[in-house]
Amino acid sequence: MGARRLTPADRIYMSLNYTVLFVFCVTALYPFIYFLALSFNDGYDAMKGGIYLYPRVFTLENYIKAFNNPLILNSFFISISRTLVVTVFSVLLTALLAYALSRKGLPGRKYIVFFFFFTTLFSGGLIPTFILFRQLQILDTFWVLVLPSLYNFFNAIIMKTFFDGIPEGLSESARIDGASELSVFARIVMPLSMPVLATIALFVGVGVWNDWFTGQFFIQNENLQPAATFLNKMISEASFQSMTSSSGNSGSAIQNMTETQMELRGVTPEALRMTFVIIITTPIICVYPFLQKYFVKGVLVGSLKE
Amino acid sequence: MMPRGVIIPGFEQVRRNKKFAKIWYFRHIYLFLLPAIVWFLVFAYYPMYGILIAFKDFKYNLGILGSPWAGFKFFEQFLNDSSFYDVLRNTLSISALKLIFGFPAPLILALMLNGVMHERIKKVFQTISYLPHFVSWVVVVTLMQKILSPNVGLVNDIRYQMGLDPIFFMGMPSLFYPLVVISDIWKGVGWGSIIYLAALTNIDPHLYEAAEIDGAGRWSKLFKITLPCLTPTIGILLIFSLSGILNAGFDQIWLMQSPSTLSVSEILDTYVLKTGLQQGQLAYSTAIGLFKSAISLILIVAVNNISRRVSDVSLW
């Protein structure tokens, strides 16, 4: 951009541009503010409506109830341990795969890449996967929350492209000095690749944290269900209630409380859901802005044609 | 009839040794690949073998190979199923609407963000626009259900104060598609714009300077420089979208659908899940899944080949 003076047309264009972007950002942010206000408001008072930006009858009761409920607490414990385990192992294993694929001159590399790439084009589908889990006997165990999430070939491609950019000379000279492949990988490649490792860790971590499907359909044991699944069960119970209660009267919804919600008496199920949404979203909101500069580059690199 | 005289005796042997020496040199790298190969064989390729049950009267105790063959029975059953046309129509309608309205959205956002001259403000706008991408559909649908709820949801609350009757937005079949498309754009537009923003930074600024000297205005610069420079990126993304036309978005649709919207909200993926995991018709459900995967695979190969031929843009 040169140092040209802005014409009136430019000014109109700019202010229109800024206004539209501002409105979009408000719509992206506002639902969370709305829920934040409701989660800190007394549930019965909230039923009167009219809470938009801040709580009217401030209370911490919703959060206290949420954190004192063994099922909620347990689902968080499951989600946190699952996310940690999957993220650590997935990043390490994917890096190992990506490093191997980035080694030039590897005999048969074309065929090996196709072996992995094909899985992104075609898959067995839901039922064969379900039968596989059954045969492996990992249904309804912690394993089903971990093992199937370990690899994603797109992540490997992003890492491989990053590794391709590391000068060959660095690892070559280490090899001449007698370093093994493993120590080249661990001592030279990995430390240089922190940006891409952080990006992939974010992608994997967020994906696993947000995954409700596995818990919903492959886990029966209530003590093993992740937080996202638990939240989904709370909503489907609620929408079922608003279906059945003719006038959509919240009063009858409370009388129809299911077993899970019985233990939460004292706060409305509605307020508890708002609270739950805030609790489940907070870790993500805290993490992603800090990794933004990495994943913007990561997406760029991963999108380049092979 | 190869002339053999010129071959040095033992040459083949040397070449084979060389090849073997090279493989031996990379032995540790193959070891690095081993866990990935095992995982993909088990979790990606073994389910492909499991597809066989689409052609079998599958019984758990008989196993995949042991179950009796059923031929194309389940495919015929699906094609004759009264839900077939509804499910296919819903899938294609939702995908097409998402493509028409959702595909240009990230491009427009990127162009708008690119027009923001203050770096700081641009960063803030960008960061906020990514936020919805990072929360799960469970959370997004919860937000929607609350905001649109007939009992003191935000929208009906405002309608009430204006003296209007509450509307049960999420339960109305006529509003299902608009809500699906709008929420899909809301969630994905910021994230989708990253790739265009990256491509925009790669455009040579000299092109714009030269155009300005020639007296080009805002719009002619957009149509003569910016969009042509973005064409390869747009092309790649279009290939992806077109080949995914049978993916209407499982998570979103499953979570948003309710008994009252079923006539417009049942898509291939949700139907597979219901017939398979919920009703236990494993073979039938697998057949429907295979129908979908096969068409998707054909589509992605076809679209990619056509695109490579006409525009040189392709995934492989």
XYZ file of C-alpha atoms in Angstrom:
622
model
C 0.000 0.000 0.000
C 1.388 3.371 -0.963
C 0.887 6.479 1.144
C -2.106 7.567 -0.907
C -4.740 9.773 0.608
C -8.040 8.082 1.273
C -10.804 9.152 -1.065
C -14.384 9.494 0.274
C -15.282 6.242 -1.497
C -12.409 4.552 0.350
C -13.703 5.877 3.642
C -17.204 4.554 3.027
C -15.812 1.206 1.953
C -13.553 0.990 5.005
C -16.211 1.887 7.533
C -18.639 -0.578 5.965
C -15.953 -3.245 6.043
C -15.126 -2.621 9.701
C -18.808 -2.550 10.656
C -19.615 -5.892 9.037
C -16.542 -7.526 10.582
C -17.386 -6.071 13.966
C -20.955 -7.393 13.792
C -19.693 -10.835 12.804
C -17.255 -10.907 15.728
C -20.036 -9.929 18.111
C -22.156 -12.847 16.896
C -19.160 -15.186 17.300
C -18.520 -14.029 20.851
C -21.935 -13.114 22.196
C -23.425 -16.606 22.759
C -20.600 -17.327 25.194
C -21.172 -14.069 27.059
C -24.882 -14.888 27.227
C -24.135 -18.318 28.674
C -21.564 -16.861 31.059
C -24.179 -14.460 32.427
C -26.750 -17.242 32.766
C -24.310 -19.612 34.451
C -23.655 -17.072 37.209
C -27.346 -16.307 37.624
C -29.825 -18.034 39.899
C -31.581 -20.635 37.759
C -35.131 -19.937 38.941
C -34.667 -16.204 38.462
C -33.287 -16.819 34.954
C -36.611 -18.403 33.977
C -38.165 -14.935 34.015
C -35.932 -14.045 31.071
C -34.329 -10.695 30.442
C -30.710 -11.646 31.183
C -28.522 -10.608 28.274
C -25.081 -9.452 29.347
C -24.543 -9.898 33.078
C -26.176 -11.901 35.891
C -29.173 -10.323 37.638
C -29.188 -12.486 40.774
C -25.547 -13.456 41.109
C -24.793 -16.928 42.471
C -21.955 -19.438 42.418
C -24.410 -22.210 43.240
C -24.423 -23.612 39.674
C -20.656 -24.035 39.669
C -20.633 -25.447 43.194
C -23.295 -27.983 42.236
C -21.460 -28.865 39.032
C -18.142 -29.443 40.750
C -19.755 -31.410 43.566
C -21.578 -33.811 41.302
C -19.631 -37.075 41.096
C -20.818 -37.865 37.549
C -19.795 -34.482 36.167
C -16.502 -34.535 38.019
C -15.785 -38.037 36.810
C -16.591 -37.163 33.187
C -14.076 -34.331 33.419
C -11.467 -36.621 34.858
C -12.060 -39.023 31.944
C -11.857 -36.210 29.379
C -8.696 -34.737 30.858
C -6.838 -38.027 31.132
C -7.991 -39.086 27.688
C -6.904 -35.782 26.156
C -3.478 -35.898 27.814
C -2.768 -39.506 26.876
C -3.968 -39.196 23.270
C -2.245 -35.868 22.660
C 1.156 -36.988 23.950
C 1.187 -40.326 22.151
C -0.435 -39.074 18.981
C 2.073 -36.248 18.562
C 5.035 -38.562 19.181
C 3.811 -41.343 16.905
C 2.705 -38.967 14.150
C 6.101 -37.248 14.293
C 7.834 -40.607 13.960
C 5.707 -41.438 10.911
C 6.160 -37.994 9.358
C 9.929 -38.079 9.894
C 10.186 -41.462 8.193
C 8.128 -40.210 5.243
C 10.292 -37.103 4.950
C 13.526 -39.092 4.578
C 14.698 -38.685 1.002
C 15.798 -41.773 -0.874
C 13.797 -44.187 1.264
C 13.212 -47.228 -0.974
C 9.516 -47.739 -1.691
C 8.464 -44.388 -0.286
C 5.880 -43.821 -3.018
C 4.093 -47.052 -2.162
C 4.287 -46.376 1.558
C 2.759 -42.919 1.122
C -0.042 -44.403 -0.977
C -0.698 -47.026 1.703
C -1.465 -44.204 4.147
C -3.059 -41.775 1.704
C -5.630 -44.297 0.521
C -7.191 -44.402 3.978
C -8.170 -40.763 3.601
C -10.086 -41.558 0.416
C -11.932 -44.666 1.480
C -12.886 -46.157 4.808
C -14.671 -49.178 6.134
C -17.461 -47.203 7.701
C -19.272 -47.337 10.984
C -20.389 -50.936 11.350
C -17.128 -52.648 10.314
C -15.363 -50.310 12.744
C -17.820 -51.248 15.469
C -17.230 -54.961 14.765
C -13.478 -54.372 14.903
C -13.795 -52.734 18.333
C -15.915 -55.654 19.470
C -13.367 -58.195 18.263
C -10.540 -56.278 19.917
C -12.707 -56.226 23.050
C -12.088 -52.534 23.589
C -15.775 -51.530 23.614
C -16.706 -50.003 26.936
C -13.075 -49.654 28.033
C -10.736 -46.676 28.274
C -8.841 -48.097 25.275
C -11.643 -47.238 22.849
C -11.251 -43.604 23.878
C -7.529 -43.701 23.128
C -6.433 -46.182 20.468
C -8.619 -45.164 17.504
C -7.623 -41.497 17.895
C -3.858 -41.974 17.742
C -3.242 -41.294 14.049
C -4.572 -38.897 11.465
C -2.789 -38.853 8.151
C -3.508 -35.173 7.485
C -1.569 -34.285 10.627
C 1.302 -36.442 9.410
C 1.321 -34.528 6.102
C 1.503 -31.186 7.913
C 4.436 -32.428 10.005
C 6.173 -34.010 7.022
C 6.011 -30.731 5.117
C 7.570 -28.974 8.098
C 10.334 -31.592 8.400
C 11.028 -31.222 4.666
C 11.986 -27.626 5.377
C 14.692 -28.539 7.898
C 18.083 -28.356 6.142
C 19.350 -31.821 5.273
C 22.887 -30.809 6.274
C 22.016 -30.638 9.968
C 20.998 -34.254 10.324
C 23.545 -35.419 7.726
C 26.482 -34.105 9.725
C 25.110 -35.678 12.893
C 24.867 -39.012 11.090
C 28.477 -38.702 9.916
C 29.449 -38.130 13.521
C 27.856 -41.475 14.264
C 24.459 -40.427 15.622
C 21.738 -43.045 15.218
C 18.492 -42.292 13.401
C 16.691 -42.182 16.726
C 19.027 -39.605 18.201
C 18.893 -37.471 15.043
C 15.121 -37.550 15.365
C 15.043 -36.861 19.105
C 17.941 -34.408 19.403
C 17.817 -32.466 16.148
C 14.494 -32.766 14.355
C 12.109 -32.654 17.317
C 13.612 -29.598 19.059
C 13.555 -27.660 15.781
C 9.926 -28.571 15.215
C 8.274 -27.139 18.308
C 5.892 -24.873 16.313
C 4.436 -27.713 14.280
C 4.350 -30.063 17.274
C 2.408 -27.455 19.244
C -0.024 -27.001 16.359
C -0.692 -30.702 15.952
C -0.991 -31.080 19.728
C -3.674 -28.384 19.661
C -5.574 -30.021 16.785
C -5.453 -33.469 18.365
C -6.207 -32.183 21.860
C -9.188 -30.096 20.796
C -10.537 -32.902 18.620
C -10.385 -35.431 21.434
C -11.702 -33.011 24.040
C -14.693 -32.208 21.814
C -15.410 -35.778 20.715
C -18.792 -36.919 22.054
C -19.411 -39.691 19.521
C -17.060 -42.341 20.912
C -18.433 -41.955 24.403
C -22.015 -41.989 23.179
C -21.909 -45.123 21.050
C -18.915 -47.181 22.178
C -19.164 -46.637 25.941
C -22.005 -47.880 28.148
C -20.388 -47.508 31.549
C -21.481 -44.179 33.028
C -18.167 -43.842 34.855
C -16.235 -43.875 31.596
C -18.128 -41.271 29.613
C -16.235 -38.140 28.576
C -17.547 -34.664 29.400
C -18.719 -33.896 25.844
C -20.852 -37.042 25.833
C -22.242 -36.196 29.237
C -23.183 -32.719 28.019
C -24.888 -34.193 24.969
C -26.910 -36.563 27.152
C -28.001 -33.617 29.248
C -29.235 -31.770 26.156
C -31.038 -34.704 24.593
C -32.840 -35.329 27.880
C -33.822 -31.665 27.911
C -34.997 -31.529 24.302
C -36.945 -34.715 24.866
C -38.646 -33.025 27.797
C -39.512 -29.906 25.838
C -40.938 -32.213 23.152
C -43.142 -34.048 25.581
C -44.238 -31.186 27.781
C -46.923 -29.636 25.612
C -46.593 -25.921 26.301
C -42.844 -25.985 26.769
C -43.353 -25.172 30.424
C -40.060 -25.324 32.343
C -41.868 -26.281 35.537
C -42.840 -29.693 34.235
C -39.345 -30.206 32.857
C -38.037 -30.046 36.395
C -40.567 -32.602 37.595
C -39.501 -34.932 34.804
C -35.927 -34.974 35.990
C -34.054 -38.126 35.138
C -31.804 -39.972 37.486
C -28.684 -37.981 36.586
C -30.442 -34.747 37.171
C -32.111 -35.877 40.410
C -28.779 -35.507 42.163
C -28.574 -31.940 40.995
C -31.756 -30.784 42.715
C -31.573 -27.221 43.892
C -30.377 -25.700 40.654
C -32.368 -25.898 37.442
C -31.141 -28.379 34.834
C -31.145 -25.482 32.394
C -28.740 -23.385 34.496
C -26.552 -26.409 34.992
C -26.301 -26.928 31.249
C -25.179 -23.335 30.739
C -22.566 -23.827 33.445
C -21.441 -27.055 31.872
C -21.014 -25.394 28.477
C -18.851 -22.700 30.060
C -16.726 -25.224 31.952
C -16.204 -27.437 28.921
C -15.307 -24.501 26.643
C -12.993 -22.596 28.971
C -9.863 -24.740 28.475
C -10.094 -24.281 24.703
C -10.678 -20.536 24.900
C -7.613 -20.301 27.132
C -5.340 -22.261 24.818
C -5.992 -21.550 21.155
C -5.198 -17.814 20.922
C -1.666 -18.498 22.124
C -1.051 -21.096 19.453
C -2.664 -19.035 16.711
C 0.566 -17.870 15.092
C 1.665 -21.486 14.741
C -1.477 -23.020 13.314
C -1.992 -20.236 10.802
C 1.397 -21.224 9.356
C 0.593 -24.902 9.828
C -2.572 -24.730 7.779
C -0.684 -22.885 5.081
C 2.080 -25.465 4.961
C -0.341 -28.377 5.043
C -2.350 -26.943 2.195
C 0.541 -26.780 -0.234
C 0.348 -29.336 -2.962
C 2.437 -32.427 -2.427
C 14.511 -60.897 -27.220
C 16.980 -58.897 -25.166
C 20.583 -58.764 -26.305
C 22.392 -60.367 -23.434
C 26.027 -60.257 -24.502
C 26.811 -56.823 -23.127
C 25.776 -57.567 -19.573
C 28.739 -57.911 -17.310
C 28.572 -61.200 -15.445
C 27.342 -60.652 -11.902
C 25.982 -57.207 -12.650
C 22.422 -58.155 -11.708
C 23.796 -59.517 -8.483
C 25.568 -56.236 -7.719
C 22.426 -54.238 -8.411
C 20.367 -56.407 -6.151
C 22.999 -56.062 -3.443
C 22.988 -52.321 -3.864
C 19.228 -52.216 -3.511
C 19.451 -54.435 -0.467
C 22.239 -52.271 0.959
C 20.038 -49.226 0.553
C 17.139 -50.892 2.314
C 19.548 -52.035 5.025
C 20.824 -48.452 5.339
C 17.241 -47.299 6.000
C 16.378 -50.188 8.353
C 15.798 -47.892 11.309
C 13.448 -45.733 9.275
C 11.330 -48.780 8.463
C 11.273 -49.479 12.161
C 9.974 -45.926 12.707
C 7.171 -46.700 10.266
C 6.229 -49.939 11.943
C 3.794 -48.633 14.592
C 1.975 -46.537 11.986
C 1.712 -49.436 9.552
C 0.360 -51.728 12.246
C -2.154 -49.098 13.386
C -3.401 -48.339 9.862
C -3.672 -52.040 9.039
C -5.797 -52.623 12.124
C -7.875 -49.446 12.346
C -8.190 -48.469 8.676
C -7.644 -51.544 6.507
C -9.260 -54.215 8.642
C -12.615 -52.321 8.606
C -12.326 -52.251 4.799
C -12.225 -56.027 4.889
C -15.250 -55.864 7.204
C -17.199 -54.298 4.325
C -17.716 -57.878 3.141
C -20.594 -58.133 5.585
C -22.603 -55.843 3.293
C -22.820 -58.896 1.041
C -23.439 -61.405 3.835
C -26.152 -62.452 6.247
C -23.864 -61.528 9.087
C -23.969 -63.480 12.349
C -21.492 -62.711 15.121
C -20.942 -66.356 16.014
C -20.125 -67.285 12.408
C -17.668 -64.417 11.883
C -17.203 -62.318 8.760
C -15.982 -65.129 6.495
C -18.224 -67.806 7.979
C -21.530 -65.989 7.494
C -23.538 -67.038 4.429
C -23.452 -64.863 1.299
C -26.430 -62.642 0.648
C -25.412 -61.143 -2.685
C -26.784 -57.699 -3.383
C -29.863 -58.289 -1.226
C -29.176 -55.384 1.123
C -28.408 -52.928 -1.666
C -31.702 -53.841 -3.336
C -33.460 -53.501 -0.008
C -32.023 -50.013 0.391
C -32.933 -48.896 -3.135
C -36.471 -50.157 -2.576
C -36.685 -48.694 0.917
C -39.274 -45.934 1.148
C -36.770 -43.766 3.035
C -34.121 -44.069 0.313
C -35.240 -41.074 -1.738
C -35.918 -38.911 1.316
C -32.520 -39.674 2.793
C -30.702 -39.098 -0.470
C -32.650 -35.914 -1.201
C -31.984 -34.527 2.293
C -28.286 -35.377 2.059
C -27.890 -33.715 -1.318
C -30.027 -30.691 -0.409
C -28.115 -29.951 2.775
C -24.749 -30.416 1.043
C -25.760 -28.285 -1.905
C -27.063 -25.476 0.301
C -23.875 -25.575 2.353
C -21.847 -25.428 -0.829
C -23.782 -22.546 -2.372
C -23.894 -20.374 0.736
C -21.034 -21.750 2.787
C -18.324 -22.059 0.174
C -17.947 -18.349 -0.714
C -18.255 -17.198 2.909
C -14.613 -17.771 4.010
C -13.359 -16.157 0.804
C -15.472 -13.060 1.441
C -14.342 -12.917 5.078
C -10.704 -13.225 4.009
C -11.056 -10.412 1.476
C -12.715 -8.243 4.121
C -10.026 -8.999 6.709
C -7.428 -8.233 4.094
C -8.950 -4.802 3.717
C -8.379 -4.012 7.405
C -5.354 -1.740 7.517
C -4.680 -1.795 11.260
C -2.663 -4.950 12.006
C -3.820 -5.068 15.643
C -7.517 -4.834 14.860
C -7.140 -7.409 12.111
C -5.518 -9.843 14.598
C -8.351 -9.360 17.076
C -11.028 -9.909 14.416
C -9.210 -13.011 13.231
C -8.777 -14.528 16.683
C -12.446 -14.054 17.507
C -13.558 -15.489 14.183
C -11.659 -18.753 14.871
C -13.372 -19.295 18.209
C -16.467 -21.191 16.965
C -14.251 -23.664 15.099
C -12.701 -24.792 18.368
C -15.894 -25.621 20.237
C -17.703 -28.855 19.534
C -21.029 -29.234 17.781
C -22.460 -30.360 21.108
C -21.714 -26.914 22.504
C -22.885 -25.082 19.379
C -26.189 -26.955 19.342
C -26.636 -26.272 23.063
C -26.079 -22.577 22.379
C -28.634 -22.681 19.574
C -31.191 -24.568 21.597
C -30.955 -22.096 24.437
C -30.916 -18.956 22.313
C -33.821 -20.203 20.180
C -35.679 -21.970 22.990
C -39.430 -21.334 23.204
C -39.176 -20.749 26.961
C -37.168 -17.586 27.588
C -34.505 -18.184 25.001
C -32.928 -14.923 23.914
C -34.837 -14.621 20.631
C -38.244 -15.565 21.987
C -37.606 -13.375 25.015
C -37.209 -10.417 22.689
C -40.229 -11.506 20.630
C -42.251 -11.710 23.855
C -41.307 -8.160 24.802
C -42.389 -7.035 21.352
C -45.710 -8.763 21.943
C -45.092 -11.621 19.510
C -45.819 -15.304 20.069
C -42.915 -17.639 20.769
C -41.667 -19.828 17.935
C -40.146 -23.287 18.469
C -37.364 -22.648 15.945
C -35.499 -25.941 16.360
C -38.661 -27.999 15.940
C -39.888 -26.543 12.671
C -39.066 -28.499 9.514
C -39.226 -25.343 7.387
C -36.506 -23.674 9.450
C -34.218 -26.702 9.636
C -32.173 -26.025 6.485
C -31.640 -22.305 7.171
C -30.507 -23.106 10.730
C -28.174 -25.842 9.480
C -26.575 -23.571 6.890
C -26.282 -20.522 9.147
C -24.789 -22.453 12.057
C -22.396 -24.222 9.703
C -21.159 -20.904 8.312
C -20.973 -19.403 11.809
C -18.798 -22.264 12.996
C -16.535 -22.640 9.976
C -16.124 -19.287 8.268
C -13.253 -17.935 10.369
C -11.243 -21.118 10.173
C -11.931 -21.478 6.465
C -10.590 -18.005 5.811
C -7.072 -18.860 7.066
C -6.095 -20.590 3.873
C -7.274 -17.668 1.712
C -5.502 -15.161 3.955
C -2.314 -17.156 3.542
C -2.747 -17.175 -0.215
C -3.445 -13.425 -0.186
C -0.128 -12.678 1.517
C 1.637 -14.493 -1.308
C 0.381 -12.106 -3.979
C 3.183 -9.878 -5.229
C 2.431 -6.271 -4.114
C 4.091 -4.974 -7.279
C 1.093 -6.222 -9.239
C -1.147 -3.854 -7.297
C 1.276 -0.941 -7.627
C 1.518 -1.440 -11.361
C -2.273 -1.656 -11.622
C -2.681 1.537 -9.611
C -0.335 3.389 -11.918
C -2.495 2.194 -14.793
C -5.457 3.701 -12.960
C -7.127 0.514 -11.712
C -9.770 1.004 -9.028
C -10.674 -1.163 -6.076
C -12.967 -3.479 -8.017
C -10.840 -3.932 -11.080
C -7.907 -4.816 -8.829
C -10.114 -7.375 -7.102
C -11.314 -8.996 -10.315
C -8.135 -8.653 -12.371
C -5.485 -9.475 -9.763
C -6.767 -10.826 -6.447
C -9.292 -13.394 -7.637
C -7.127 -14.773 -10.462
C -4.260 -15.191 -7.989
C -6.563 -17.066 -5.606
C -7.950 -19.386 -8.285
C -5.689 -22.384 -7.494
C -6.623 -22.225 -3.807
C -10.315 -21.860 -4.607
C -9.977 -24.782 -7.009
C -8.440 -27.143 -4.475
C -11.067 -26.297 -1.886
C -13.844 -26.711 -4.440
C -12.559 -30.183 -5.317
C -12.726 -31.096 -1.652
C -16.249 -29.733 -1.265
C -17.602 -31.316 -4.430
C -16.201 -34.723 -3.590
C -17.704 -34.481 -0.127
C -21.194 -33.795 -1.478
C -22.526 -36.910 0.278
C -21.162 -35.628 3.589
C -23.858 -33.353 4.889
C -22.118 -33.259 8.299
C -22.932 -36.053 10.715
C -22.257 -34.354 14.057
C -24.225 -31.240 13.302
C -27.254 -32.964 11.795
C -27.435 -35.719 14.379
C -27.372 -33.221 17.229
C -29.799 -30.794 15.601
C -32.416 -33.246 14.432
C -35.497 -34.000 16.477
C -38.512 -36.243 15.869
C -40.465 -33.322 14.418
C -37.811 -32.442 11.813
C -36.974 -36.005 10.794
C -38.616 -35.690 7.371
C -36.036 -33.093 6.311
C -33.123 -33.988 8.578
C -32.461 -37.687 7.980
C -29.222 -37.974 5.981
C -27.177 -40.987 4.865
C -24.826 -40.829 7.860
C -27.562 -40.573 10.476
C -29.540 -43.317 8.737
C -26.498 -45.616 8.788
C -26.130 -45.047 12.498
C -29.790 -45.658 13.262
C -30.161 -48.817 11.186
C -26.793 -50.155 12.311
C -26.035 -49.344 15.918
C -29.544 -48.623 17.150
C -31.603 -51.229 15.273
C -28.797 -53.760 14.917
C -29.234 -54.335 11.157
C -25.476 -54.582 10.735
C -25.317 -55.866 7.159
C -27.984 -53.492 5.853
C -26.319 -50.527 7.506
C -22.911 -51.531 6.127
C -24.395 -51.731 2.642
C -25.706 -48.166 2.918
C -22.327 -47.003 4.229
C -20.552 -48.738 1.357
C -22.960 -47.169 -1.152
C -21.939 -43.787 0.233
C -18.181 -44.459 0.416
C -18.058 -45.900 -3.087
C -19.840 -42.941 -4.650
C -17.643 -40.538 -2.667
C -14.476 -42.277 -3.848
C -15.649 -42.205 -7.476
C -16.565 -38.535 -7.089
C -13.238 -37.466 -5.628
C -11.260 -39.283 -8.325
C -13.497 -37.960 -11.100
C -13.567 -34.363 -9.892
C -9.827 -34.415 -9.349
C -9.144 -35.778 -12.848
C -11.492 -33.349 -14.553
C -9.947 -30.463 -12.662
C -6.419 -31.570 -13.521
C -7.317 -31.759 -17.180
C -9.070 -28.405 -17.482
C -7.139 -26.287 -15.005
C -4.013 -28.058 -13.832
C -5.330 -27.881 -10.257
C -5.404 -31.257 -8.531
C -4.902 -33.023 -5.220
C -2.511 -35.593 -6.668
